[in-house]
PDB file of C-alpha atoms in Angstrom:
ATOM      1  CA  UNK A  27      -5.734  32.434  41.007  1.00 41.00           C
ATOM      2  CA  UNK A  28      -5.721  28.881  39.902  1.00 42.00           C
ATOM      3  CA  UNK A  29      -2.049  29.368  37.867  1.00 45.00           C
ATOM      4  CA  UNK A  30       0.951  29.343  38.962  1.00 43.00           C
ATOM      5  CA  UNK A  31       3.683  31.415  37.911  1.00 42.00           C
ATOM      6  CA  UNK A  32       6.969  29.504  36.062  1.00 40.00           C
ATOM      7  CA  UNK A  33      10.597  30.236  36.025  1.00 37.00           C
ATOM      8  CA  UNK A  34       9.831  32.587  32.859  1.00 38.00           C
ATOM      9  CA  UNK A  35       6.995  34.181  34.359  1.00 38.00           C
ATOM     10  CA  UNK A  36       4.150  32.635  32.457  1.00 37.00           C
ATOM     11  CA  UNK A  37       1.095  30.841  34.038  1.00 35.00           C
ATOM     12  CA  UNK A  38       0.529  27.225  33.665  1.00 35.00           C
ATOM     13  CA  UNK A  39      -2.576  26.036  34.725  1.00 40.00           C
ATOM     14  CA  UNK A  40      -2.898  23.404  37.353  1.00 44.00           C
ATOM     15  CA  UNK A  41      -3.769  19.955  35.919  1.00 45.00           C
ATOM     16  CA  UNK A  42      -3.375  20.996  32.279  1.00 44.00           C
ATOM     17  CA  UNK A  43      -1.130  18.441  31.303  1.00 46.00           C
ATOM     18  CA  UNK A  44       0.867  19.881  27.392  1.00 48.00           C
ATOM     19  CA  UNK A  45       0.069  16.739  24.729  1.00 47.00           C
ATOM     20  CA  UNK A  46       3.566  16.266  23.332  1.00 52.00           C
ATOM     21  CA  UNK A  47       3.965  16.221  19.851  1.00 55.00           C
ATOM     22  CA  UNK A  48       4.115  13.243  18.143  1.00 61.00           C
ATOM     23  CA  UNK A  49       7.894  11.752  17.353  1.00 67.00           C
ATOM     24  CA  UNK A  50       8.017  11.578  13.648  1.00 76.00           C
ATOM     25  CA  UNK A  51      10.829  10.253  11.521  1.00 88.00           C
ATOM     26  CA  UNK A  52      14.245  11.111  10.832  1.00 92.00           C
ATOM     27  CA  UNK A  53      14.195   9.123   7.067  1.00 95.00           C
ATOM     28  CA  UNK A  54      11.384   8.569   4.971  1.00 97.00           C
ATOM     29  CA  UNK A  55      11.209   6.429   1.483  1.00 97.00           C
ATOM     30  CA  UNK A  56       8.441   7.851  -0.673  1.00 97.00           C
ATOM     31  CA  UNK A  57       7.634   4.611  -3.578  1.00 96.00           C
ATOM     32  CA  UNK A  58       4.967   5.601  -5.910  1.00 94.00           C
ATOM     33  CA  UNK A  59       5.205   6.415  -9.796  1.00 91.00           C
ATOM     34  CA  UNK A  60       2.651   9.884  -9.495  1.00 91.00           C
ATOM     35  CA  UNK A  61       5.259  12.751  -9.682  1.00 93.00           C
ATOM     36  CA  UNK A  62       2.643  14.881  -8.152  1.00 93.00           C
ATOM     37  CA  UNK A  63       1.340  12.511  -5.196  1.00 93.00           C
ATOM     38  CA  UNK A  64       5.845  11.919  -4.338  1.00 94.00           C
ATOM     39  CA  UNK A  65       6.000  16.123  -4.056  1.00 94.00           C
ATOM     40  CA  UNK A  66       2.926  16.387  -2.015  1.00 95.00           C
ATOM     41  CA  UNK A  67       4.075  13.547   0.261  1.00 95.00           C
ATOM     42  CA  UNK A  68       7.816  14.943   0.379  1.00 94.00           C
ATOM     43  CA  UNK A  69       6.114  18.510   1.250  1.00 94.00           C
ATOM     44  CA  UNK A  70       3.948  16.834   4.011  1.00 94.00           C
ATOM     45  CA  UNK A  71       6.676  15.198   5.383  1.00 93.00           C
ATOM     46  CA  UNK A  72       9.304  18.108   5.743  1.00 91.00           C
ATOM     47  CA  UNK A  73       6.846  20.275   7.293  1.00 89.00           C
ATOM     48  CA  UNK A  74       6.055  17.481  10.006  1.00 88.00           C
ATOM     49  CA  UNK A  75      10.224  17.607  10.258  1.00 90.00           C
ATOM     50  CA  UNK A  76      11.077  14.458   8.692  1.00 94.00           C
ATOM     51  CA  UNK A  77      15.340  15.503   7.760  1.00 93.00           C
ATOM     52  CA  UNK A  78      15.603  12.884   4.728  1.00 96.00           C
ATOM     53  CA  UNK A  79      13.248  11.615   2.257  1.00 96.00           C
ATOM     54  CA  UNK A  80      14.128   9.065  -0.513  1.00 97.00           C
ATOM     55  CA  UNK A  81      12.318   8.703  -3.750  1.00 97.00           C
ATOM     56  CA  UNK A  82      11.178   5.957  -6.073  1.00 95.00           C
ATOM     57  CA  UNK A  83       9.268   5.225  -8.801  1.00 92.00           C
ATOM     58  CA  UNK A  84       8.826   1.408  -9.292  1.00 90.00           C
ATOM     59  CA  UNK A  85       9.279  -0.679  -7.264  1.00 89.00           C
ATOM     60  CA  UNK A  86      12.730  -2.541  -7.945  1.00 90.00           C
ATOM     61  CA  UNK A  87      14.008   0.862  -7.462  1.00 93.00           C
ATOM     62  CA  UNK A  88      12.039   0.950  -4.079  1.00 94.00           C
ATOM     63  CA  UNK A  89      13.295  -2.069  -3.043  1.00 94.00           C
ATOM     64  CA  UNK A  90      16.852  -1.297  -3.718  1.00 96.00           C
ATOM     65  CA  UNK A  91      16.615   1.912  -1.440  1.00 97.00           C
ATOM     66  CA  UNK A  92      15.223   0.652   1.652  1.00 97.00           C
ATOM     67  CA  UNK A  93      17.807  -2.235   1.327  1.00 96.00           C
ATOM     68  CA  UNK A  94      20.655   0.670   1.251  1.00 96.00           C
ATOM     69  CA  UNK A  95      19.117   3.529   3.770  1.00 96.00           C
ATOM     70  CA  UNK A  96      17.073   1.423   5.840  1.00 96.00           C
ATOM     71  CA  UNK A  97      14.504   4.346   6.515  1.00 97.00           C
ATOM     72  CA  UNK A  98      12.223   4.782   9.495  1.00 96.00           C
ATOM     73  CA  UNK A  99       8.955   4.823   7.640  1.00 97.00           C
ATOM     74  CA  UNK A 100       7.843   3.708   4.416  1.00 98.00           C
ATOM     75  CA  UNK A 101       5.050   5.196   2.374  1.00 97.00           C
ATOM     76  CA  UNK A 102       3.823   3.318  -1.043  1.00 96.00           C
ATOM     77  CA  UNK A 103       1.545   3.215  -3.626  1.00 93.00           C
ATOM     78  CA  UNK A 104       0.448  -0.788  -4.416  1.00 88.00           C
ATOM     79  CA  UNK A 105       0.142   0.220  -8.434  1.00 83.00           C
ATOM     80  CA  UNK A 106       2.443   0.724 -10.473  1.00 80.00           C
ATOM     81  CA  UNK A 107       2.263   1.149 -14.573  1.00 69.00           C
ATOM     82  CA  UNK A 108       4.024  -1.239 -16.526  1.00 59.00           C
ATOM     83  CA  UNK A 109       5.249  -3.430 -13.883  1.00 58.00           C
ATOM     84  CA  UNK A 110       4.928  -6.854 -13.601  1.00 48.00           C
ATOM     85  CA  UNK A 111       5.451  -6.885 -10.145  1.00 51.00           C
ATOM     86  CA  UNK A 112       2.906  -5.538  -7.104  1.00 77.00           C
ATOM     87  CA  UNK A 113       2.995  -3.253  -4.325  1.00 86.00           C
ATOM     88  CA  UNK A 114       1.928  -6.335  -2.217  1.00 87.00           C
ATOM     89  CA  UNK A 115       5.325  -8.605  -3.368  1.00 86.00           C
ATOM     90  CA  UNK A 116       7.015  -5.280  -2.400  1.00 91.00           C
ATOM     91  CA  UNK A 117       5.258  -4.702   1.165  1.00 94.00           C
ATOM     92  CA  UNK A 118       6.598  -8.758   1.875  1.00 91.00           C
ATOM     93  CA  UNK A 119      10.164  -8.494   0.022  1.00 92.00           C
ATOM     94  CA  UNK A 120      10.212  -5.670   2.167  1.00 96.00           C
ATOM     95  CA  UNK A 121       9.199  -7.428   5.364  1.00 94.00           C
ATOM     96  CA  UNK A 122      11.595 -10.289   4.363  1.00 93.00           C
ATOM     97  CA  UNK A 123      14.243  -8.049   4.662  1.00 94.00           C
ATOM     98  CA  UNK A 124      13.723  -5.795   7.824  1.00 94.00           C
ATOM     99  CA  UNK A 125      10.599  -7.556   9.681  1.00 93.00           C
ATOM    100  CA  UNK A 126      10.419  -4.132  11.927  1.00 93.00           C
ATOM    101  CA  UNK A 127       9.636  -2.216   8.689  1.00 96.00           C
ATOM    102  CA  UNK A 128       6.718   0.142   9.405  1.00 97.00           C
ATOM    103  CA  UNK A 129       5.117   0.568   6.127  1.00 97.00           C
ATOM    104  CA  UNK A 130       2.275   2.739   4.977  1.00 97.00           C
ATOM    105  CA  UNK A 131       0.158   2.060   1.886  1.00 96.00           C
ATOM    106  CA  UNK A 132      -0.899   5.329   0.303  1.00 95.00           C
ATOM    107  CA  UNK A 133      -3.543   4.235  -2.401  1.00 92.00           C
ATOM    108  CA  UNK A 134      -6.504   5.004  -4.428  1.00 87.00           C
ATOM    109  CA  UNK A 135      -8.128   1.475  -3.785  1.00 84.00           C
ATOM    110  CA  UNK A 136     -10.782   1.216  -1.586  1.00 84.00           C
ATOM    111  CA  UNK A 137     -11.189  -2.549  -2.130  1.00 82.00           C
ATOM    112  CA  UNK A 138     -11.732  -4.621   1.392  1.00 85.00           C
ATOM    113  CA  UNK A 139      -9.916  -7.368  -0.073  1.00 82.00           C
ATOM    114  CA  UNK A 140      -7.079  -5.420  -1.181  1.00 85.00           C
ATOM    115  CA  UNK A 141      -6.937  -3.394   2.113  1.00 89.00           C
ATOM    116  CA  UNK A 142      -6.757  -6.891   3.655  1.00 87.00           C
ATOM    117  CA  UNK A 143      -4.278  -8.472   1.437  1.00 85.00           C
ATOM    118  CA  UNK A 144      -1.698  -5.418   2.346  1.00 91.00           C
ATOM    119  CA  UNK A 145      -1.995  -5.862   5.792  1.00 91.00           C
ATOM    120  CA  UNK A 146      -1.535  -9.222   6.049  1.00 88.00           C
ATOM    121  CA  UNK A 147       1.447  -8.884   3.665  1.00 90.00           C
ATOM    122  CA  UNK A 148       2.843  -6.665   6.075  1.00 94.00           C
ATOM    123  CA  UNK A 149       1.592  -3.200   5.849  1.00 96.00           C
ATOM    124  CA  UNK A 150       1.288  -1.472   9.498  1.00 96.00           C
ATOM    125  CA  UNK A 151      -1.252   1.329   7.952  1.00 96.00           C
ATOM    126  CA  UNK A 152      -3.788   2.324   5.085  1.00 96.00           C
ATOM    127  CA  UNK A 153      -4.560   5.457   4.013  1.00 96.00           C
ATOM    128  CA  UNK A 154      -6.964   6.580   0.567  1.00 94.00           C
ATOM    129  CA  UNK A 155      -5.338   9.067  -1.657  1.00 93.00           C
ATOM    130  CA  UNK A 156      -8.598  10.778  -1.966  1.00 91.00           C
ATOM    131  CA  UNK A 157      -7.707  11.908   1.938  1.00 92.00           C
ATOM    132  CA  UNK A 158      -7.377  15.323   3.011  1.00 92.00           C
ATOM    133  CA  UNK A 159      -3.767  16.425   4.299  1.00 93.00           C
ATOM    134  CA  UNK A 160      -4.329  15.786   8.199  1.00 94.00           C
ATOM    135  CA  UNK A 161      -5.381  12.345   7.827  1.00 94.00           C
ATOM    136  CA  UNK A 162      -2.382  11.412   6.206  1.00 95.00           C
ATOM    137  CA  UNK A 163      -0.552  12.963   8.636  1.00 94.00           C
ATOM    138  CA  UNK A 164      -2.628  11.005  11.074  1.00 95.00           C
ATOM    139  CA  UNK A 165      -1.834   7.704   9.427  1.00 95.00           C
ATOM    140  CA  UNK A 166       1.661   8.744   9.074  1.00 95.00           C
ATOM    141  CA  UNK A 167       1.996   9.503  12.980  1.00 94.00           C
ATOM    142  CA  UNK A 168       0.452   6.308  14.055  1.00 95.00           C
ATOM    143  CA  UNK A 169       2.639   3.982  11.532  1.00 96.00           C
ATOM    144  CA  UNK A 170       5.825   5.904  12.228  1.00 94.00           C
ATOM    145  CA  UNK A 171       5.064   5.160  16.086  1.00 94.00           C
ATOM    146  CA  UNK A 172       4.605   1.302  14.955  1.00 94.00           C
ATOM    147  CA  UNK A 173       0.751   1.264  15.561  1.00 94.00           C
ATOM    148  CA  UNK A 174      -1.568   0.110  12.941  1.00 95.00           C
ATOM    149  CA  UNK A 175      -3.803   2.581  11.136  1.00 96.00           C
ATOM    150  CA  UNK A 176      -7.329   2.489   9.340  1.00 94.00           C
ATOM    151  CA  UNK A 177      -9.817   4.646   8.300  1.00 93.00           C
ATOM    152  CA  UNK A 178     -12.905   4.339  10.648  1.00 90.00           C
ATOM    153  CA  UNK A 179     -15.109   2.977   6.970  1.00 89.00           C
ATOM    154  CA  UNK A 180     -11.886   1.109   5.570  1.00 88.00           C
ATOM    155  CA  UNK A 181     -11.811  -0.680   9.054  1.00 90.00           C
ATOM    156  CA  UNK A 182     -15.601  -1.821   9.094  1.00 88.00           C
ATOM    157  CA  UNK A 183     -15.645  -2.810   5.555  1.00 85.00           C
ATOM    158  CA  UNK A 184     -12.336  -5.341   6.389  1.00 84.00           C
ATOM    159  CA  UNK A 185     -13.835  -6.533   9.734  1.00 84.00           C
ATOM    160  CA  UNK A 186     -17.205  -7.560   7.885  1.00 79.00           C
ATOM    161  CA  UNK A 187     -15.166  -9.240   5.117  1.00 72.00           C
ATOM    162  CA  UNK A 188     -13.920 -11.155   7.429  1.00 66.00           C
ATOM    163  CA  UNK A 189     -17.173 -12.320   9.371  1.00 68.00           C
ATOM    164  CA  UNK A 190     -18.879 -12.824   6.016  1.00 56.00           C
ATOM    165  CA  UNK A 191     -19.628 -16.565   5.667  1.00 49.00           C
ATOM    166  CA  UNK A 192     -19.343 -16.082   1.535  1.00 53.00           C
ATOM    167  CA  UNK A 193     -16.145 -14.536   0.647  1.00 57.00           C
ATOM    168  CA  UNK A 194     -16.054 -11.498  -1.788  1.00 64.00           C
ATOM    169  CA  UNK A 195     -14.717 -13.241  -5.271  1.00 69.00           C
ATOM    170  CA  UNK A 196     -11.464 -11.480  -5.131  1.00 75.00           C
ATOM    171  CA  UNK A 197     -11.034 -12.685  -1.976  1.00 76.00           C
ATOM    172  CA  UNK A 198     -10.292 -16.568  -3.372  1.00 80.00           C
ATOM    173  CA  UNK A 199      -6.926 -15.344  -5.380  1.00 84.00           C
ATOM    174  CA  UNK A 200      -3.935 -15.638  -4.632  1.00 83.00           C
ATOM    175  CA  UNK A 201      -1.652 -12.809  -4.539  1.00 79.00           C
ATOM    176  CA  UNK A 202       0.139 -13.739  -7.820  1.00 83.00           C
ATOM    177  CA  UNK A 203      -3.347 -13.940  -9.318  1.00 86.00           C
ATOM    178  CA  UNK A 204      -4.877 -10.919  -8.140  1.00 84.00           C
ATOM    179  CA  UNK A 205      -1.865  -9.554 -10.299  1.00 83.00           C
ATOM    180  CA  UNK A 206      -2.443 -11.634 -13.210  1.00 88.00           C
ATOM    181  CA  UNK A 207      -5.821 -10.402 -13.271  1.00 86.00           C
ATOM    182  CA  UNK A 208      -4.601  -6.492 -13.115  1.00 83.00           C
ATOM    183  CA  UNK A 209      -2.104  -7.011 -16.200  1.00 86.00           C
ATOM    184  CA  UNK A 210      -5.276  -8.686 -17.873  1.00 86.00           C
ATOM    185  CA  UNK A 211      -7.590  -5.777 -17.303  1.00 82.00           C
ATOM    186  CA  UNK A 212      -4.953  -3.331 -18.566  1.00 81.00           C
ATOM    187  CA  UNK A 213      -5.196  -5.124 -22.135  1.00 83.00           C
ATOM    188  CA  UNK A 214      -1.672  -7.242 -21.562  1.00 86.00           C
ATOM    189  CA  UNK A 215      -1.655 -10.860 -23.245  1.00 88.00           C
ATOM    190  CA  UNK A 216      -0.494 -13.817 -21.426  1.00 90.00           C
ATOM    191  CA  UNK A 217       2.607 -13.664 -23.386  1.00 90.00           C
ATOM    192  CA  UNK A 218       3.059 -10.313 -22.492  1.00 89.00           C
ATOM    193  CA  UNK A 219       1.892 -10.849 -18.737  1.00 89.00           C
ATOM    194  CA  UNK A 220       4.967 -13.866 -18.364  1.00 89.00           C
ATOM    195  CA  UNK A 221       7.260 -11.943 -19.927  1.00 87.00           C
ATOM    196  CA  UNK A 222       6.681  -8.813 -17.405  1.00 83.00           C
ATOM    197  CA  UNK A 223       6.813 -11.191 -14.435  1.00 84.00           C
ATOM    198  CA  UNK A 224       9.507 -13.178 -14.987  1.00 83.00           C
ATOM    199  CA  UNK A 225       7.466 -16.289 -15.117  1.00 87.00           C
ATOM    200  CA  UNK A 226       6.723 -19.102 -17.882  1.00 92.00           C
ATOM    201  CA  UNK A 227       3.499 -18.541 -20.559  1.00 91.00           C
ATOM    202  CA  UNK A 228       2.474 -21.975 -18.857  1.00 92.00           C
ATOM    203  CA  UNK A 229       2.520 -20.531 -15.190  1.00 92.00           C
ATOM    204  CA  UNK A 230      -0.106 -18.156 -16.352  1.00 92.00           C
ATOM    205  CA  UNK A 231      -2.193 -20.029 -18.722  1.00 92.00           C
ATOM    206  CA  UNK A 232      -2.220 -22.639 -15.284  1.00 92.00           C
ATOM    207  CA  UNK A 233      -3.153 -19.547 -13.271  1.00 91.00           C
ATOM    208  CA  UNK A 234      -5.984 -18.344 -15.643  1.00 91.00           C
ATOM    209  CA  UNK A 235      -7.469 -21.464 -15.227  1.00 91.00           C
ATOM    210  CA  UNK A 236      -7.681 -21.721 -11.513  1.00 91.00           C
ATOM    211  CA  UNK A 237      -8.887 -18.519 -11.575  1.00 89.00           C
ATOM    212  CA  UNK A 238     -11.745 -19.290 -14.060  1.00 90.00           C
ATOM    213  CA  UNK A 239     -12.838 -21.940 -11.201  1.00 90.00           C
ATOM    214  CA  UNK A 240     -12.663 -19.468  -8.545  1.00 88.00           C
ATOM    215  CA  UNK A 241     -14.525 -17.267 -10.063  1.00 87.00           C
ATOM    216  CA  UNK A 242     -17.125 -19.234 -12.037  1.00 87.00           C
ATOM    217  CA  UNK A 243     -16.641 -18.637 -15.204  1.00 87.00           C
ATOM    218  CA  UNK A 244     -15.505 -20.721 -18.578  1.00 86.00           C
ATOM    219  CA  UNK A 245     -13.865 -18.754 -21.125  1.00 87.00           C
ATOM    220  CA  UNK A 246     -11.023 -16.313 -21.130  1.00 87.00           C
ATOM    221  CA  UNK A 247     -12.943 -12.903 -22.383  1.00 86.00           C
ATOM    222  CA  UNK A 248     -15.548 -14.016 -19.380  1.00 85.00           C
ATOM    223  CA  UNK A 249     -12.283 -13.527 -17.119  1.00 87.00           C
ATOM    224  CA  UNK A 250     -11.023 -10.429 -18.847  1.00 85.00           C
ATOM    225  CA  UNK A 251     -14.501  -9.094 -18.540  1.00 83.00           C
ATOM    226  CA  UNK A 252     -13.806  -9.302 -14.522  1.00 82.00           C
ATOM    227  CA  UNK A 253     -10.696  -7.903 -14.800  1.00 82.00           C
ATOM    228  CA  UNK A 254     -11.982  -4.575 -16.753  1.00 78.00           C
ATOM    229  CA  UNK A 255     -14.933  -4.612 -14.142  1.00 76.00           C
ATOM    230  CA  UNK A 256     -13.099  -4.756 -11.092  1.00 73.00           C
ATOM    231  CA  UNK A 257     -10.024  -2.943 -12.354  1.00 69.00           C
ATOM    232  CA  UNK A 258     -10.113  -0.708  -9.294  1.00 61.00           C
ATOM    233  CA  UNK A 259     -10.193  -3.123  -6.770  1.00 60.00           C
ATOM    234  CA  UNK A 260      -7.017  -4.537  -8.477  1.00 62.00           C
ATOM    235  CA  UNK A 261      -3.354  -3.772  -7.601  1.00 60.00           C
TER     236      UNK A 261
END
């Protein structure tokens, strides 16, 4: 017989070596303003044995948790409604802070540029919301364990963005401006936009026009017309 017989009388077989299960995390912090995409994440998480999981739904909120809990593993959205501030200032305030963080972005934007822009803000992982139950768990495994994480077509799409000799469009803002451009395709004036992040009306009227270079075009409905176009690729 090719088993052999253990102290409790079952048969292992020879040279069948168990795969542990992976070591998830004692303390999660859940960021993301979707009441329904926090319970499905929460229920995910307690059946993979995660003990704690914080909630938040903005992101100054966010912020203020990990600075008190410190958690093992963070998963958040990089949108949030009515805030003038971005999942990607969050994933580096974050960083700042604790610069082991192990952060997972959880989002419905498939944009290369944006995937990029997360991960070199400090993101370990990305995962699409649109993704069935064991992927996440997949992305949550590999991010908890401090490895990087990408979905096999997320992954190509980044690696030829960055071996393209002509950069995508997006690609040429800044951070601050890929924001600016979300609050602009969301209908937001620029008093409106300074007002929601803390900055002067002339920071942004200085930022619409470097962006209008960038991007090649003179007038600001031209530049609101790219905002309501690419409003998914936006944070």
């Amino acid at each position: 017989m090719s088993g052999a017989a253990t102290s409790e009388g079952r048969l292992s077989v020879r040279g069948a070596v168990p795969r542990p299960a992976p070591a998830r995390p004692a303390t999660l912090l859940v960021i993301d303003d979707h009441p329904i995409v926090m319970q499905g994440v929460r229920r995910l998480a307690e059946t993979a044995g995660v003990r704690t999981v914080h909630e938040a739904s903005d992101i100054v909120s966010g912020y203020r948790l990990f600075h008190r809990h410190r958690p093992d593993l963070v998963v958040a959205d990089l949108s949030f409604r009515d805030d003038g501030l971005s999942g990607l200032s969050l994933i580096r305030r974050i960083r700042a802070l604790e610069g082991q963080a192990r952060i997972l972005v959880f989002s419905m934007h498939a944009d290369p540029v944006l995937v990029s822009r997360a991960l070199e803000s400090g993101a370990l992982g990305f995962v699409l919301k649109d993704a069935g139950p064991d992927a996440f768990l997949e992305a949550f495994d590999a991010v908890a364990a401090g490895r990087g994480y990408l979905p096999h077509a997320l992954a190509t799409d980044v690696a030829m963005l960055n071996r393209s000799a002509r950069p995508a469009p997006l690609a040429t803002l800044s951070s601050r401006e890929l924001q600016i451009l979300s609050l602009m395709s969301q209908g937001k004036s620029y008093e409106a936009i300074a007002s929601a992040m803390a900055v002067s009306y002339r920071t942004i009227i200085n930022a619409s026009s470097s962006m209008r270079k960038k991007l090649g075009v003179e007038s600001r409905a031209a530049l609101v017309q790219i905002a309501v176009s690419r409003r998914n690729a936006l944070p």
